[in-house]
mmCIF file of C-alpha atoms in Angstrom:
data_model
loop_
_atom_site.group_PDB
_atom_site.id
_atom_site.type_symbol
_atom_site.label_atom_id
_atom_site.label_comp_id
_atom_site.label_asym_id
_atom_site.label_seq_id
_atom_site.Cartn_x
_atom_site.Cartn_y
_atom_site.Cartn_z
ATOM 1 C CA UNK A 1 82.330 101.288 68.590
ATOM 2 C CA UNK A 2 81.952 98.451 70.914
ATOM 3 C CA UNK A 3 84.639 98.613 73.740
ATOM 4 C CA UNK A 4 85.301 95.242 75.558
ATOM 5 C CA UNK A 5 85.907 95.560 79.680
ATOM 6 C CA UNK A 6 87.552 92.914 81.605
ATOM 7 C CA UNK A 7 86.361 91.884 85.132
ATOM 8 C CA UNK A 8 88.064 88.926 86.944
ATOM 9 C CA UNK A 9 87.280 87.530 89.662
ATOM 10 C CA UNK A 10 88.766 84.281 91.618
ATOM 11 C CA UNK A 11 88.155 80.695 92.391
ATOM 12 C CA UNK A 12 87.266 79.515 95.490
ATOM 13 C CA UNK A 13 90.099 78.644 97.975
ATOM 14 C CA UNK A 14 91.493 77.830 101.367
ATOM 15 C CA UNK A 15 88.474 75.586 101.652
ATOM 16 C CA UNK A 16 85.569 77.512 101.037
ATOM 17 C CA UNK A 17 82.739 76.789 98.684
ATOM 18 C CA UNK A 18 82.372 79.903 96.779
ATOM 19 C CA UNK A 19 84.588 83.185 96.179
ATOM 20 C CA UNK A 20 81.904 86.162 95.874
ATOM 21 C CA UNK A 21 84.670 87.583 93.364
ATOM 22 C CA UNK A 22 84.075 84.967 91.415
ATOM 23 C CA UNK A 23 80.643 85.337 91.501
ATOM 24 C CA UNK A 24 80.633 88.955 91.244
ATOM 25 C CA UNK A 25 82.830 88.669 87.593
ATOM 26 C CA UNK A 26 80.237 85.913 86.334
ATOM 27 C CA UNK A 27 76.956 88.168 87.321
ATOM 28 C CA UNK A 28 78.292 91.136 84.881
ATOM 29 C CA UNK A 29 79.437 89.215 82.059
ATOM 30 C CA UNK A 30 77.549 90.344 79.309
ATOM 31 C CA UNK A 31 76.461 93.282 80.861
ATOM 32 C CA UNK A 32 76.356 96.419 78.352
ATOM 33 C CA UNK A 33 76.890 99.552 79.746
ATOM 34 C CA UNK A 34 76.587 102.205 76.904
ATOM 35 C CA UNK A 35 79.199 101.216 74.295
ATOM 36 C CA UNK A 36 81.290 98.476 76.905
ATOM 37 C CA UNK A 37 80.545 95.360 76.505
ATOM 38 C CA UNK A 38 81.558 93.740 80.149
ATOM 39 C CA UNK A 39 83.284 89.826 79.887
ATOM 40 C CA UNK A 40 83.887 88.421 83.272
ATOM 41 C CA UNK A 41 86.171 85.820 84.031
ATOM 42 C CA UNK A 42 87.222 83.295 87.075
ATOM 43 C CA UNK A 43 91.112 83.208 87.654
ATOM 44 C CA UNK A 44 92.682 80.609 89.330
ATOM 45 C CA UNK A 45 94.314 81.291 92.645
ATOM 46 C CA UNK A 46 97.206 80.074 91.404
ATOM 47 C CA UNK A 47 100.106 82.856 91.429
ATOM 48 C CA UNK A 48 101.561 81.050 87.951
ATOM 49 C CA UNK A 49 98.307 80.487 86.011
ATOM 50 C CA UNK A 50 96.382 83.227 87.265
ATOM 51 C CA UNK A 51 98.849 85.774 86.028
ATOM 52 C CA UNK A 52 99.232 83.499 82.302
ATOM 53 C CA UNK A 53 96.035 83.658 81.983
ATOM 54 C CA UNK A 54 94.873 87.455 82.883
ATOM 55 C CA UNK A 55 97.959 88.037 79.914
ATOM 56 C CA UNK A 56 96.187 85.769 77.147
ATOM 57 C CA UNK A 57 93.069 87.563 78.375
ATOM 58 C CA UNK A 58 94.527 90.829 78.108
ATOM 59 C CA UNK A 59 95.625 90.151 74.057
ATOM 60 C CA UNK A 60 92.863 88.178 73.369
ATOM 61 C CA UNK A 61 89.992 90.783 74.363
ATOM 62 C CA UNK A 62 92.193 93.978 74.107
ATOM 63 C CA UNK A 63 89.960 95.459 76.730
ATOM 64 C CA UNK A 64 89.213 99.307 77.090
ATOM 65 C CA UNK A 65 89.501 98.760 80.654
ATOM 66 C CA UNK A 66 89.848 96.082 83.144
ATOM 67 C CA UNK A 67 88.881 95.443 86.556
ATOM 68 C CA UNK A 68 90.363 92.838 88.569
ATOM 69 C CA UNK A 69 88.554 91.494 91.764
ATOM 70 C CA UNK A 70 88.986 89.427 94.648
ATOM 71 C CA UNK A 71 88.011 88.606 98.308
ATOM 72 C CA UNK A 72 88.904 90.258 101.309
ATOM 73 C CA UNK A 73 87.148 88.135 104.018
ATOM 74 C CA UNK A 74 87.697 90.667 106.649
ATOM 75 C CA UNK A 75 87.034 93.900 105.188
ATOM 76 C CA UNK A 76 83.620 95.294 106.387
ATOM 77 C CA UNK A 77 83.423 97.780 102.629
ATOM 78 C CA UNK A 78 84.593 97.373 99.196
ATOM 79 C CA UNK A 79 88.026 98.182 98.881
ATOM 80 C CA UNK A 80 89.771 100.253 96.249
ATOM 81 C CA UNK A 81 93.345 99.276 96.525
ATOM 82 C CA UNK A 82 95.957 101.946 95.305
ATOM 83 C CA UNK A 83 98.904 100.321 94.899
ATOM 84 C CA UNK A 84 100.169 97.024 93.653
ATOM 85 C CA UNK A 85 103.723 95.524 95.499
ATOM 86 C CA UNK A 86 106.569 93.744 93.456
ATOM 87 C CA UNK A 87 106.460 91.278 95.792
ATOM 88 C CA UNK A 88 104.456 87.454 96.603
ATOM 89 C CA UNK A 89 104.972 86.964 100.243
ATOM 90 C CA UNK A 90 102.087 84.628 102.147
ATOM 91 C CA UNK A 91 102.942 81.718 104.356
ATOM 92 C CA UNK A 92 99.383 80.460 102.972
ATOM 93 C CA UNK A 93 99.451 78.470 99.870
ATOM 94 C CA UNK A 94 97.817 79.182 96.580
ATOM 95 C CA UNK A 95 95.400 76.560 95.698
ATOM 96 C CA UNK A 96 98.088 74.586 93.341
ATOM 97 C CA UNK A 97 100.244 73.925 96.803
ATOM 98 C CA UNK A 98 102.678 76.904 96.211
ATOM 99 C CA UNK A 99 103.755 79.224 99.278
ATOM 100 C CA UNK A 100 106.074 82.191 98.164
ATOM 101 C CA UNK A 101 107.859 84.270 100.772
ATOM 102 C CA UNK A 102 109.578 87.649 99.508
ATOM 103 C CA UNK A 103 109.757 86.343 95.788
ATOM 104 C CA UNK A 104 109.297 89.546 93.332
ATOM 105 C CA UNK A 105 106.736 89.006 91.065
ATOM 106 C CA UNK A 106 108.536 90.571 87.933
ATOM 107 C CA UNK A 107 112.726 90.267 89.058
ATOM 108 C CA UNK A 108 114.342 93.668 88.515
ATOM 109 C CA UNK A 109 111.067 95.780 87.890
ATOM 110 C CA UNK A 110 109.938 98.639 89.880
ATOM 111 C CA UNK A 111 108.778 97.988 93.625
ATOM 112 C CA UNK A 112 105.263 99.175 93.087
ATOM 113 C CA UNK A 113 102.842 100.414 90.853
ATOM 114 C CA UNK A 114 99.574 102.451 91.369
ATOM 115 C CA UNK A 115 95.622 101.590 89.712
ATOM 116 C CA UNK A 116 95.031 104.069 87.218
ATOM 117 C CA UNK A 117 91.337 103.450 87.623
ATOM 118 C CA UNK A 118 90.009 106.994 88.897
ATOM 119 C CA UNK A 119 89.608 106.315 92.725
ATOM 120 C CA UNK A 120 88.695 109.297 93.545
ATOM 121 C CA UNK A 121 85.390 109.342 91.474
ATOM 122 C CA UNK A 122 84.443 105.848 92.282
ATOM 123 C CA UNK A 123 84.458 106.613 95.854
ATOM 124 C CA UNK A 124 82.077 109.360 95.527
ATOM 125 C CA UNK A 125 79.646 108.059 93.636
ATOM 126 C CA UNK A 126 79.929 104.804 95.612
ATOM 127 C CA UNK A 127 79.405 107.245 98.536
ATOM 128 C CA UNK A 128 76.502 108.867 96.245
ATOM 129 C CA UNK A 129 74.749 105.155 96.270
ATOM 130 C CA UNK A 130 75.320 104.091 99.555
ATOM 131 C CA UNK A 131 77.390 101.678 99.235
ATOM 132 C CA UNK A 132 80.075 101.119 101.567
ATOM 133 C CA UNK A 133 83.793 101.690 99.905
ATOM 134 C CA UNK A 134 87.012 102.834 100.812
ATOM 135 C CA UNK A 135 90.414 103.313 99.314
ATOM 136 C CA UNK A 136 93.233 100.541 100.429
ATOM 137 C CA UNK A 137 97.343 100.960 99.737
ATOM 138 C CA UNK A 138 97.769 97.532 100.791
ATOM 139 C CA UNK A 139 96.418 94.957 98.387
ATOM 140 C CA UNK A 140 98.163 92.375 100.554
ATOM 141 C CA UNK A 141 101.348 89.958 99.490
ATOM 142 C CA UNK A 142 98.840 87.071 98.085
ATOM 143 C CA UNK A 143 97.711 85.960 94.807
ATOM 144 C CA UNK A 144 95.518 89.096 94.794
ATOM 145 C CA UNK A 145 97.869 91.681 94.742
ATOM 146 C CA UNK A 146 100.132 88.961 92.177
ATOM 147 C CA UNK A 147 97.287 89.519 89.838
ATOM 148 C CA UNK A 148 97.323 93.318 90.033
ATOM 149 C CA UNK A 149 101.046 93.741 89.829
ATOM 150 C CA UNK A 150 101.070 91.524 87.337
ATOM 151 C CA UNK A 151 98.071 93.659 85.564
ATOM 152 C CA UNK A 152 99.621 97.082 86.255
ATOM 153 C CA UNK A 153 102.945 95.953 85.182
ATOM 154 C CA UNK A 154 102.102 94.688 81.915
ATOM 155 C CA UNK A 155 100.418 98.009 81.295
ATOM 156 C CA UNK A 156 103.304 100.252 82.284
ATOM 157 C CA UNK A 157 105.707 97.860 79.800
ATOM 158 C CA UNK A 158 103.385 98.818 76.825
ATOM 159 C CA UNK A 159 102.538 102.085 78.188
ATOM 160 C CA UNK A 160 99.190 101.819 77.559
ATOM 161 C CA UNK A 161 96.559 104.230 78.914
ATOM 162 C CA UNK A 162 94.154 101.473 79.770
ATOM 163 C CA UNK A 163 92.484 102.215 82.998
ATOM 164 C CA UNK A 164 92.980 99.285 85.147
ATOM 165 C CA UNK A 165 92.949 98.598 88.930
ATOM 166 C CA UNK A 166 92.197 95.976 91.509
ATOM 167 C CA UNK A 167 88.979 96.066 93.843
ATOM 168 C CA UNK A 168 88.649 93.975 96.757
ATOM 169 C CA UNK A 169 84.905 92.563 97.855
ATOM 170 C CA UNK A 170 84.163 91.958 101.737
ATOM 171 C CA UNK A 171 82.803 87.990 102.134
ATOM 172 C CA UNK A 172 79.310 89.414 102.829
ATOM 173 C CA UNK A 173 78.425 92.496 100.796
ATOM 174 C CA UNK A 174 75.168 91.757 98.921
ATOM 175 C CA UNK A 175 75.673 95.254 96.627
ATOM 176 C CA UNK A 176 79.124 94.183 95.844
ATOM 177 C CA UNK A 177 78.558 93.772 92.368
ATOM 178 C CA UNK A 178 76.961 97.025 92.120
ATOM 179 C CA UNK A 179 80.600 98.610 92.171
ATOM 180 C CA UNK A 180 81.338 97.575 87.982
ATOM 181 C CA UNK A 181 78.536 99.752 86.657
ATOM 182 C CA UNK A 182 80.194 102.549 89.244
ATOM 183 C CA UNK A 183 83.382 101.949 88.154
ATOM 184 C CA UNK A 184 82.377 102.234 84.182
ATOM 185 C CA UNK A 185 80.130 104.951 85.068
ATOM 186 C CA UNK A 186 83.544 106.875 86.086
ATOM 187 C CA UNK A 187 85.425 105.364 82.769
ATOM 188 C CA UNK A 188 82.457 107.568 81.028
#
């Protein structure tokens, strides 16, 4: 039985040319990976759309597991971020114009929300492969951490067992996209 996995990654923003999330979620679609079948797809860094669309994507693909990704200019390793805050705050706008300062993503839900991709794992077998990782509890107040709140919440609503979690990808990581078949490696 062919199980679909969803990787996102982001459009480029605050001026830059590229987002290597973006390019990280295009250079695994289609990959195969035993029976998942990997579809990778560019969000907008738009807090609205990007969380619209990661919904549609979500019923449209029904996904065994999904992987959301995005850029973390400063980091030095890949980062597997733990927790995901009820909460947009960023003086920096999204790339449709919009700031948000303490806003709650979902009004009235829970305050945060934790990846139920298995950390733990990953992080040894990224240590296993040399590639540089570490776990993060802070996946920032941006339109990253609106996509993974907005991911884990929709999850917890239909309590679904999905596995699903946020990674974020240093600027300059040439490996970086070696992290999916890690990740599904641990789904296995």
């Amino acid at each position: 039985m062919i199980q679909r996995v969803l990787v996102t990654g982001f459009e480029p923003f605050g001026g830059d040319a590229t987002n290597p999330s973006a390019e990280l979620a295009l250079s695994v679609d289609g990959l195969v990976f035993g029976a998942m079948h990997v579809v990778g797809r560019v969000l907008p860094v738009e807090y609205s759309r990007s969380s619209q669309l990661l919904l549609e994507w979500m019923a449209e693909l029904c996904p065994a597991a999904i992987i959301c990704t995005g850029l973390a200019a400063t980091a030095d390793c890949i980062r597997l971020e733990r927790t995901a805050v009820n909460e947009d705050d960023s003086a920096f706008p999204d790339n449709a114009g919009v700031i948000r300062e303490r806003c709650a993503i979902v009004p009235g839900a829970t305050r945060t929300l934790h990846s139920t991709l298995p950390i733990a794992t990953i992080l040894r077998r990224c240590s296993e492969e040399q590639l540089a990782a570490s776990e993060s509890e802070d996946a920032g107040r941006y339109v990253c951490n609106h996509v993974f709140f907005t991911l884990m919440h929709a999850l917890h609503e239909k309590r679904s067992a999905v596995p699903a979690g946020f990674i974020h990808i240093p600027q300059d990581l040439p490996r970086s996209a070696e992290v999916i078949p890690i990740v599904l490696g641990a789904l296995t």
